Coordinates of C-alpha atoms and ligand atoms in Angstrom, one line a residue:
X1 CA 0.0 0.0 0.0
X2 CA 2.9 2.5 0.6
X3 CA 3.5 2.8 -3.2
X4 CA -0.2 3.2 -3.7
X5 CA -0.3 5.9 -0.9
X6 CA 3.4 7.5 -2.4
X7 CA 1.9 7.5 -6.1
X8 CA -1.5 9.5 -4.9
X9 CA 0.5 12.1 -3.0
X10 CA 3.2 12.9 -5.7
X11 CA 0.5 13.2 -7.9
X12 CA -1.8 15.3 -6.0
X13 CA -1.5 18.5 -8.2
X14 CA -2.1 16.5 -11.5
X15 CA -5.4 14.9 -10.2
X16 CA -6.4 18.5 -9.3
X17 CA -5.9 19.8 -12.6
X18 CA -7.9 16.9 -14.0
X19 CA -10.8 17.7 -11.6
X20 CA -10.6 20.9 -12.9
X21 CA -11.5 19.3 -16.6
X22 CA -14.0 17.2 -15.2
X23 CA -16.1 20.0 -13.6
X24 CA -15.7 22.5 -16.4
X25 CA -18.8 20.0 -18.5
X26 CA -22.2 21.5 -17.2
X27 CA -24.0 18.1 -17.1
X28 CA -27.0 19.4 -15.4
X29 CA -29.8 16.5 -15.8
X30 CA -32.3 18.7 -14.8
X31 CA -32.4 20.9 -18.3
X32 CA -33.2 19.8 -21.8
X33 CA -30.6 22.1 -23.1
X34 CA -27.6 20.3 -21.6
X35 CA -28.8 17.1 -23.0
X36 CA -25.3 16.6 -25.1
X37 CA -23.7 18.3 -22.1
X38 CA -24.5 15.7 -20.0
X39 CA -23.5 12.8 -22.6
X40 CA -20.3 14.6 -23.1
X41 CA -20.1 14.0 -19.8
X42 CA -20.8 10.6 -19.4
X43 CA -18.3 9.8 -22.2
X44 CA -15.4 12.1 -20.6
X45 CA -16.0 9.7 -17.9
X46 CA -15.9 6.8 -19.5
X47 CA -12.2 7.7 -21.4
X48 CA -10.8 8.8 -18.4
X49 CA -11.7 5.4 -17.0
X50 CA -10.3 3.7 -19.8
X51 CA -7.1 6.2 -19.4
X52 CA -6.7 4.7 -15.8
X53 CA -7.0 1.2 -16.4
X54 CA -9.9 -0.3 -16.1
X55 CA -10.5 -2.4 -19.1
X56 CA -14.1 -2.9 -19.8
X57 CA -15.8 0.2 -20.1
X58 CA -19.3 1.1 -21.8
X59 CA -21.9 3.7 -22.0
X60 CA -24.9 2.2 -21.4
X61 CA -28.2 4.0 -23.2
X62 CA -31.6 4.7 -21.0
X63 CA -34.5 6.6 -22.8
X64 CA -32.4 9.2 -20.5
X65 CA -29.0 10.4 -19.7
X66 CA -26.4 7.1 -20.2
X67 CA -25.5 5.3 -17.5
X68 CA -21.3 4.9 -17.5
X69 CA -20.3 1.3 -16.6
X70 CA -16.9 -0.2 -16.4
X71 CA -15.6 -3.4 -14.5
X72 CA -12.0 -4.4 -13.8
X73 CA -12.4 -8.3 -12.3
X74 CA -8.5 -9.4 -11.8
X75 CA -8.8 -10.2 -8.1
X76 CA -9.5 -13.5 -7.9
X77 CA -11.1 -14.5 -5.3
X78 CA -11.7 -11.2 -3.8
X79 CA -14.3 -9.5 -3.0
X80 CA -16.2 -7.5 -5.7
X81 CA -17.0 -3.8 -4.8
X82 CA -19.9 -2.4 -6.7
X83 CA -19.4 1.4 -6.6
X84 CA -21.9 4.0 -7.6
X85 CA -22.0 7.7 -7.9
X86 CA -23.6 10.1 -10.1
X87 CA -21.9 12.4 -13.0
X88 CA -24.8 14.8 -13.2
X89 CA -25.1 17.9 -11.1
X90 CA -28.0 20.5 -10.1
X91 CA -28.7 23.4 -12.1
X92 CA -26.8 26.5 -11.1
X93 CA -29.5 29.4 -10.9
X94 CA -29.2 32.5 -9.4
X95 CA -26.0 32.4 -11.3
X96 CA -25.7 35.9 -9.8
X97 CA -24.8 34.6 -6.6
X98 CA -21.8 32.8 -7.6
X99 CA -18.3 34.3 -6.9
X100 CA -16.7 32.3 -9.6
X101 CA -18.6 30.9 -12.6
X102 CA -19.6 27.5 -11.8
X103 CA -18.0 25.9 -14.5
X104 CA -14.7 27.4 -14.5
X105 CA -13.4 25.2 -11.2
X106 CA -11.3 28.3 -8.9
X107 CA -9.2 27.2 -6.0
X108 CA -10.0 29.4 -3.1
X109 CA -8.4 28.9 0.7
X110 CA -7.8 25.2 -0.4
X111 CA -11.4 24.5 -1.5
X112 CA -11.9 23.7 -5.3
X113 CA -15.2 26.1 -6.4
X114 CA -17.7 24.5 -8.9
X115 CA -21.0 23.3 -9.7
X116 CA -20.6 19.2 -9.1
X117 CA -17.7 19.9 -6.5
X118 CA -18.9 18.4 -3.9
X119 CA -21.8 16.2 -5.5
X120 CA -21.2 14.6 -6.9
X121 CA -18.5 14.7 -9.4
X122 CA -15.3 15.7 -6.8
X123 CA -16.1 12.4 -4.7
X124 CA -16.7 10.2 -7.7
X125 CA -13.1 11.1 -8.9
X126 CA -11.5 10.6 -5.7
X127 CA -12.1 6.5 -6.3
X128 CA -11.1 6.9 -10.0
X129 CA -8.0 8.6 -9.1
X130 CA -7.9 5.8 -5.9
X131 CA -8.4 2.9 -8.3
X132 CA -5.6 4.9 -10.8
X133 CA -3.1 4.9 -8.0
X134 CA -3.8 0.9 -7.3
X135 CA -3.7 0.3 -11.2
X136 CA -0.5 2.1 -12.1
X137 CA 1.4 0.5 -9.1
X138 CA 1.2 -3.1 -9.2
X139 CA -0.9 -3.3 -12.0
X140 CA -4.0 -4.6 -9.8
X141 CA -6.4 -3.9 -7.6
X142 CA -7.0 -5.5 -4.3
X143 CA -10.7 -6.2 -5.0
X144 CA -12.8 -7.0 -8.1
X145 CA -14.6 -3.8 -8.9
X146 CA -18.0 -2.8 -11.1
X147 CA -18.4 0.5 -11.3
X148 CA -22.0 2.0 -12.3
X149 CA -22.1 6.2 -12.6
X150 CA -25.4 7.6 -13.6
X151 CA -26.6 10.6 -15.1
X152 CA -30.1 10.8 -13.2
X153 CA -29.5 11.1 -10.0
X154 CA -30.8 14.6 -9.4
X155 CA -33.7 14.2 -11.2
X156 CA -34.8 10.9 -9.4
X157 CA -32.8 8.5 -11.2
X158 CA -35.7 7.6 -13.2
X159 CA -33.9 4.6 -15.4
X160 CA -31.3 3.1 -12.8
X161 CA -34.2 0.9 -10.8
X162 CA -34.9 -1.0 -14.4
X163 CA -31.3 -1.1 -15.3
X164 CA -30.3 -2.7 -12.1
X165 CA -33.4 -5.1 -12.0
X166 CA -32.4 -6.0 -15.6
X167 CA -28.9 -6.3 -15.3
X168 CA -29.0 -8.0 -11.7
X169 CA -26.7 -10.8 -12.5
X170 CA -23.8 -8.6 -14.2
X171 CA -23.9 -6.5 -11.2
X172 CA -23.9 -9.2 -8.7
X173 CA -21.3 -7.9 -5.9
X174 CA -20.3 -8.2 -2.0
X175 CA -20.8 -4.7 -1.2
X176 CA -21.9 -0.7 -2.4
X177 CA -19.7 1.7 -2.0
X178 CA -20.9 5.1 -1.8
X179 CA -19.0 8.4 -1.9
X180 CA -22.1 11.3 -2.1
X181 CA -22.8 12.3 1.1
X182 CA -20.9 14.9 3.6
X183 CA -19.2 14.4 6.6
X184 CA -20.1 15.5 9.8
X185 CA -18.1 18.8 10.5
X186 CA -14.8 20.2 9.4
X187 CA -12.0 17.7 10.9
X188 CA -14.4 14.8 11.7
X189 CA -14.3 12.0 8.9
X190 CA -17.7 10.2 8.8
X191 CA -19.2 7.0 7.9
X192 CA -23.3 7.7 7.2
X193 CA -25.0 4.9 8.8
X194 CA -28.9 6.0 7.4
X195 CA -30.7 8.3 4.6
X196 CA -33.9 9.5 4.5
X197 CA -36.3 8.8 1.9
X198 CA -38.8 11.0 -0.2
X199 CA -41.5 11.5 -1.5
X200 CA -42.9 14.4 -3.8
X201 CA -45.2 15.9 -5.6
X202 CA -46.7 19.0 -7.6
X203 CA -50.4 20.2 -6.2
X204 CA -52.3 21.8 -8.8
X205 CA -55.6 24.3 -8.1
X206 CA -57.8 25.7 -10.1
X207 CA -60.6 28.1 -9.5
X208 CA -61.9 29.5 -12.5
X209 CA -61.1 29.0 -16.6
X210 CA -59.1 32.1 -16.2
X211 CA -57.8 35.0 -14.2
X212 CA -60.9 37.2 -13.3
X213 CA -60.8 41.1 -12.1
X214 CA -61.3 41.1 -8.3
X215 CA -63.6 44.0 -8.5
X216 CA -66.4 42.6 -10.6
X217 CA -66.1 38.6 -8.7
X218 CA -64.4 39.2 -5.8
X219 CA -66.7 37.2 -3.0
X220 CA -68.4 35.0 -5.7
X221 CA -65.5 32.4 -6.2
X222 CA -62.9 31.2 -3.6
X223 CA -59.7 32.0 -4.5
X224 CA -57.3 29.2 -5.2
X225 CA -53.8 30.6 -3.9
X226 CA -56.0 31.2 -0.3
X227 CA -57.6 28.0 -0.8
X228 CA -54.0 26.8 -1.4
X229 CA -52.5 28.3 1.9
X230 CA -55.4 27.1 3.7
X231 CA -54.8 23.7 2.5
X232 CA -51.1 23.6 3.4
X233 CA -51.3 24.9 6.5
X234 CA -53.9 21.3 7.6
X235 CA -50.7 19.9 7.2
X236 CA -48.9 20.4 10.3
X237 CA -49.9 21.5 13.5
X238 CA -48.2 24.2 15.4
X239 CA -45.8 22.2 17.1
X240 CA -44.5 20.9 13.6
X241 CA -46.3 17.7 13.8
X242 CA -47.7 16.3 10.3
X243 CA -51.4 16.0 10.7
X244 CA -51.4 13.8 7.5
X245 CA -53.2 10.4 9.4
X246 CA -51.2 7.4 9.5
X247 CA -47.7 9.4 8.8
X248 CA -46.2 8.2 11.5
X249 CA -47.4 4.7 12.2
X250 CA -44.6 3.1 10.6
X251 CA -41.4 5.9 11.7
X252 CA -38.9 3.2 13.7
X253 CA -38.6 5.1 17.4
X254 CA -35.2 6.1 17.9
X255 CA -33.9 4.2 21.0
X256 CA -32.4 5.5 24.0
X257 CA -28.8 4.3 23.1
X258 CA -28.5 6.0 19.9
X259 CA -30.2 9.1 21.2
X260 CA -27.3 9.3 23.6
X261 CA -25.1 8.9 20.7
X262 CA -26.9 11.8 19.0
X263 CA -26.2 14.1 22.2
X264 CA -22.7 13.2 22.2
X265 CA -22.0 14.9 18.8
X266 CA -19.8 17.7 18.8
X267 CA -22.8 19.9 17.2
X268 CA -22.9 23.5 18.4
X269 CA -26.5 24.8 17.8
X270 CA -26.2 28.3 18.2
X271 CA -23.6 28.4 15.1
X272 CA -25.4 26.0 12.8
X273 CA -28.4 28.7 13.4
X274 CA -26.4 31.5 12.5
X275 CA -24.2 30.0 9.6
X276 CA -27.8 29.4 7.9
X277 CA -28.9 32.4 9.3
X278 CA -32.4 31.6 10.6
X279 CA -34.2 34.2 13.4
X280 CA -34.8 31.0 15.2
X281 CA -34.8 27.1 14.6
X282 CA -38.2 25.0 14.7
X283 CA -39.0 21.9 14.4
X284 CA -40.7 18.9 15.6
X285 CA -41.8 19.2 19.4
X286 CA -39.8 16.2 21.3
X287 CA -36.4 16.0 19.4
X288 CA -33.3 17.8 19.1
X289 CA -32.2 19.0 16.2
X290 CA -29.8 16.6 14.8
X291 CA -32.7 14.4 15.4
X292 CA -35.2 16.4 13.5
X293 CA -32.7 16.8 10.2
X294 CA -31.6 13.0 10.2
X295 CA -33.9 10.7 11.8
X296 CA -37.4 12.1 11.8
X297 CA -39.9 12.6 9.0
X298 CA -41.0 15.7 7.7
X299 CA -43.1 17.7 5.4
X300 CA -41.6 20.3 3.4
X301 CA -42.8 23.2 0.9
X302 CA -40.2 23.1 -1.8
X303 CA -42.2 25.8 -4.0
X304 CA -45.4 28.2 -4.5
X305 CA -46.8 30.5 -7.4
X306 CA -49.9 31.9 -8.1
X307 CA -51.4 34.8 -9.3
X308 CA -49.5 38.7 -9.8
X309 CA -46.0 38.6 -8.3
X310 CA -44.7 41.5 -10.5
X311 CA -44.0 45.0 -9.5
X312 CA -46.8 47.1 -8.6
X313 CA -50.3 45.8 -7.9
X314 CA -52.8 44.2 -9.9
X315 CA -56.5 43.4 -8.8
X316 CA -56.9 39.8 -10.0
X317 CA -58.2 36.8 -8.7
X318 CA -55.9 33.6 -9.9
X319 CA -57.4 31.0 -11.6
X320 CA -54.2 28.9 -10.6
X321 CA -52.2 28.4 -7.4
X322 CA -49.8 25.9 -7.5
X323 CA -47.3 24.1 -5.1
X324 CA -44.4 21.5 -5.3
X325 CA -44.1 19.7 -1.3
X326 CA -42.0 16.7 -0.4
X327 CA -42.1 14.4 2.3
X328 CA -38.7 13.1 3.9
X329 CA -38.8 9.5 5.2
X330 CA -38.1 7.3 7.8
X331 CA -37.2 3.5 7.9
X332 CA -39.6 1.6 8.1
X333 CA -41.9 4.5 6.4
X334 CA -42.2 3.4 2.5
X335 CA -43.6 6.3 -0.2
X336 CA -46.3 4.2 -2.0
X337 CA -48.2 3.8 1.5
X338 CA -47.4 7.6 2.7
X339 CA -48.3 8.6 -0.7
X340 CA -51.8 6.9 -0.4
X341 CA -52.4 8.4 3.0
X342 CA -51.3 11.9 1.6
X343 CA -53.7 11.8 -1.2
X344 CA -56.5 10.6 0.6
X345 CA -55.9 13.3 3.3
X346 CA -55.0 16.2 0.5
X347 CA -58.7 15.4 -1.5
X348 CA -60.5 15.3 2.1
X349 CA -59.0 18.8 3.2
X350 CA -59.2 20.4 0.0
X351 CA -62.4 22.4 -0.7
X352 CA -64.9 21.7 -3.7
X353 CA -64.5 25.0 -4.5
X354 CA -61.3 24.4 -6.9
X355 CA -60.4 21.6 -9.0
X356 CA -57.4 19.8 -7.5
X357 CA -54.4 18.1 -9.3
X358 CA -51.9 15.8 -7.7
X359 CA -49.3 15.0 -9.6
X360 CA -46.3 12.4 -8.4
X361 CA -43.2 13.2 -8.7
X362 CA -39.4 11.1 -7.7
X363 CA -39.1 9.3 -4.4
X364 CA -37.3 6.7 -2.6
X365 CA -37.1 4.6 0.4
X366 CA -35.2 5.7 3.5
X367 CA -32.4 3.0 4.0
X368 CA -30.5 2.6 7.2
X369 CA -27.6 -0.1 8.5
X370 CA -25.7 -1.9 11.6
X371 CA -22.7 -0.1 11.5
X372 CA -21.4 -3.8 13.3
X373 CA -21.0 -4.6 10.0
X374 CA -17.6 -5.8 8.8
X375 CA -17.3 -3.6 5.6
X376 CA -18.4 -1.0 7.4
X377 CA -15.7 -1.7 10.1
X378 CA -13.3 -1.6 7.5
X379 CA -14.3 1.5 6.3
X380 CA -13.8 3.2 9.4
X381 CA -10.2 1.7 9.6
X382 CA -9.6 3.0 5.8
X383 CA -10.9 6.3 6.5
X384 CA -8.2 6.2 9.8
X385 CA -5.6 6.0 7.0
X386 CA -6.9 8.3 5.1
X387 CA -7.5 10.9 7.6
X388 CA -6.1 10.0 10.5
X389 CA -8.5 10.2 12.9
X390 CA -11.2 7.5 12.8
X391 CA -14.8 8.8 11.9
X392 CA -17.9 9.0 13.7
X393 CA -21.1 7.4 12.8
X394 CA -23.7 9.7 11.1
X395 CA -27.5 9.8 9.6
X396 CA -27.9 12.1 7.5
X397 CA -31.4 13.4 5.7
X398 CA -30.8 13.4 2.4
X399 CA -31.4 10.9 -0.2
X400 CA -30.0 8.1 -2.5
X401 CA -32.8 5.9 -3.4
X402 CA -30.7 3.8 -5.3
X403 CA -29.3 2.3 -2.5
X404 CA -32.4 0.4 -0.4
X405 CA -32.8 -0.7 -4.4
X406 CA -29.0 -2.0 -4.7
X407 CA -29.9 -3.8 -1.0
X408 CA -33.4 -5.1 -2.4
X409 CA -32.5 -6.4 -5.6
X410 CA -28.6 -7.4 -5.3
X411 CA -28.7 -8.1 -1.3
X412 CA -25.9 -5.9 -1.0
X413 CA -24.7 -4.1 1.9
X414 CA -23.6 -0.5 1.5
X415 CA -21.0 2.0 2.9
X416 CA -21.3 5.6 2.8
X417 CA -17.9 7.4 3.0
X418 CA -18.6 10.9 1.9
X419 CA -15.5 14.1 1.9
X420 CA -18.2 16.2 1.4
X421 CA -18.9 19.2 4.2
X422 CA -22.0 20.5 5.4
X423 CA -21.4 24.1 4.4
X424 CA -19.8 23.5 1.1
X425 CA -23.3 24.4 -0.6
X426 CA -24.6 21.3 -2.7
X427 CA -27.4 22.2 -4.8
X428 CA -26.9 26.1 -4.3
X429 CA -24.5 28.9 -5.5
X430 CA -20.6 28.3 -4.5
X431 CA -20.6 24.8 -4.4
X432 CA -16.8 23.6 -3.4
X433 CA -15.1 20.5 -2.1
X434 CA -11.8 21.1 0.1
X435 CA -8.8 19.8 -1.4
X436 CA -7.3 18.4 1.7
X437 CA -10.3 16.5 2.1
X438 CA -10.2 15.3 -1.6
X439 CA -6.8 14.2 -1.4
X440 CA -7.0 12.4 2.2
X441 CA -10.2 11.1 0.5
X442 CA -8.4 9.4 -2.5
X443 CA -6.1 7.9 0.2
X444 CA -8.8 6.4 2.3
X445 CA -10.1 5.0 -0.9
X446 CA -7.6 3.0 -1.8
X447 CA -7.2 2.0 1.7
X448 CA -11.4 1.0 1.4
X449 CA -10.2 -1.4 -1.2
X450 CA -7.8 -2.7 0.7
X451 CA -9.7 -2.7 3.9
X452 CA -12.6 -4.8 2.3
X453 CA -10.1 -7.6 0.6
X454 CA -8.6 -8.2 4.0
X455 CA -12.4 -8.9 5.2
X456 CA -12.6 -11.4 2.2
X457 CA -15.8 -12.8 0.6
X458 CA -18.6 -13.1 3.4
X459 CA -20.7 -15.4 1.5
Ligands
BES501 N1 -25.8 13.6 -2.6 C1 -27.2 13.9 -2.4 C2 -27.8 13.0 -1.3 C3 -27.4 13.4 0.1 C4 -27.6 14.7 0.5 C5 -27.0 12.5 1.0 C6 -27.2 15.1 1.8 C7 -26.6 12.8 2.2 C8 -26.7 14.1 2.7 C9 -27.9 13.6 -3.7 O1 -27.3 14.0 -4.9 C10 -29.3 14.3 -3.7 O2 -29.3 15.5 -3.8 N2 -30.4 13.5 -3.6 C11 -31.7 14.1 -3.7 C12 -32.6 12.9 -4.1 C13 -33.8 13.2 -5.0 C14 -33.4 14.0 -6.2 C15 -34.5 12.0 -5.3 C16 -32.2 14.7 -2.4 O3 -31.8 14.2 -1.4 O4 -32.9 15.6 -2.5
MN502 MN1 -25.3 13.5 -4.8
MN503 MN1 -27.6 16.2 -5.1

């Protein structure tokens, strides 16, 4: 391993400059116009996997954005690592706000700035450049590995389910590994033990045909943007419980011993509130807050519009009023029976007085493991290497639905070792990834490998 470990740090500035390359394509899933973008993407990938060794490499088409695949089986024997990650990224809007042009990667105070920094293009080539450094030294890696890197993730992964379900046998592995998530704080390397689910959808409601002066029908129609805040606001009660019945029958209590292990993380309230800059925190009566943002459901407005928002005034009563919400999940919650139970309650709040339109949109189970787990053990020993401080155990709320899928279908086991950190702004303006972090990241990586072939096959 020394010569692994010596080839990644005398070659630290070169895999920086190639990052740089990687984040400059604006594969942003989300937009029609960055269609080729994204496939440029996908096949940049795929070279640069070829470039480092791994021998059988493909794009594989989906009526969507290709999925990249490439496998390197030469450890006999060995375990087989299945890793995912995603290529795509989040659109960039208000472009405005960024201090750099998010596809032009800057180096600022040791952080590389960009669009896909973070997530999840940064982390995804920290293993490339791992499974480079294992490849170019000693010709071989210490475990078999299948690598599948999609270009849906931030738009629900809408082809990856059918792809793995269809391809189940070719992807048969010993264990996930996962590199999209963030670690718990500056200086404390984490291993994420549990991810919410989601679920999500668009709420349409119409009052009239069309827009109508307030003057002349003003008190002879309800107006759908009231009847829309009216209708959101049945959904929680004032002590942030979600009235939605049923919601919580199937949330898994948190027991005493890991609520003890949530108070014992080094997590200072006072300047999480004011680095997000919030008057005051709320949330669910009964928990902390760490509790709230990791392991308990909850009901979020992502989105509202309806009627005049332009400058001035204008006396008009909507015919629309329109909102996107999104439940995050729980284990042992599941979205097709919250999504039932959310309907049935939406229709039953929701006057006849407007015509109402639900419209599904992605979601995902919540997934959740024994950290006892030998992989996972030996991913905390890796990320020691790596880092040199062994990492703490973490939930964190978002999602990656893939995974419970990869658990479901392929009975795999997964391990979350994200670099990531919670301020580096995924999904928002300045996205960046701290190089230190990125290079002790590539370290731990190709410790992982190592780690999990010294485990050996389990079954
Ligand atoms: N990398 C994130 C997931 C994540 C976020 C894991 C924070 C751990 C902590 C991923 O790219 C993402 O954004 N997922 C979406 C899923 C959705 C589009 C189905 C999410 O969580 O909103
Ligand atoms: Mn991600
Ligand atoms: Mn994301």
């Amino acid at each position: 391993m020394n010569d692994v470990i010596d080839f990644i740090n005398m070659n630290r500035d070169r895999f920086v400059d190639e990052l740089k390359e990687y984040l400059a394509i604006p594969s942003i899933s989300a937009l029609p116009a960055h269609v080729e973008d994204v496939r440029r993407c996908a096949e940049w990938t795929a070279d640069e996997m070829r470039r480092i060794g791994v021998p059988e490499v493909e794009l594989i088409e989906t009526p969507g954005h290709p999925i990249v695949y490439g496998q390197w089986l030469g450890a006999e024997g060995a375990p087989t690592v299945l890793f995912y990650g995603h290529y795509d990224v989040q659109p960039v809007d208000p472009l405005d706000l960024w201090e750099s042009p998010p596809f032009e990667a800057t180096i600022r105070n040791g952080e590389i700035y960009a669009r896909g920094a973070a997530d999840d293009k940064g982390q995804v080539f920290m293993h490339l450049k791992a499974m480079e450094a294992c490849l170019s030294r000693g010709e071989r890696l210490p475990v078999n590995i299948k690598v599948v890197l999609e270009g849906e993730e931030e738009i629900g992964s809408v082809h990856l389910d059918s792809f793995i379900r269809e391809q189940k046998e070719r992807l048969a592995a010993d264990v996930l590994v996962i590199s999209d998530s963030p670690m718990f704080d500056r200086g404390v390397p984490s291993i994420c033990y549990a991810l919410r689910g989601l679920t999500y959808y668009q709420i349409d409601l119409r009052g009239t045909t069309q827009d109508l002066h307030s003057g002349s029908f003003g008190g002879a129609v309800a107006n759908p943007a009231f009847v829309l805040a009216q209708v959101l606001s049945q959904m929680k009660d004032r002590s942030g419980r979600i009235k939605v019945p049923g919601f919580y029958d199937d949330v898994r209590v948190l027991s005493d011993d890991e609520r003890v292990e949530f108070e014992k993380l080094p997590f200072n309230e006072k300047h999480y509130r004011q680095e997000i800059g919030a008057p005051r925190l709320f949330g669910e009566k009964g928990y902390s807050t760490l509790e709230r943002v990791s392991a308990r459901p909850t009901f979020e407005v992502n989105g509202l519009s309806s009627g005049f928002i332009g400058e001035g005034a204008k006396t008009v009563i909507p015919a629309l009023a329109m909102a996107k919400v999104s439940m995050r999940l729980v284990p042992d919650q599941r979205p097709d029976k919250i999504t039932k139970l959310f309907e049935d309650y939406l229709k039953k709040v929701t006057p006849k007085t407007v015509a109402l339109k639900i419209t599904r949109m992605s979601g995902g189970l919540p997934w959740i493991t024994e950290f006892s787990h030998p992989f996972v053990q030996a991913t905390a020993r890796a990320i020691e290497r790596g880092f040199g401080r062994r990492p703490i155990f973490t939930r964190e709320g978002g999602s990656i639905p893939v995974v419970s899928t990869f658990q479901e279908v392929l009975g795999l086991p997964a391990v979350l070792f994200g670099v990531g950190l919670p301020d580096e702004n995924a999904h928002a303006p300045n996205e960046r990834l701290d190089l230190g972090n990125f290079h002790n990241g590539v370290i731990s990586a190709a410790c992982l490998y190592d780690e999990i072939s010294r485990v050996g096959r389990l079954r």
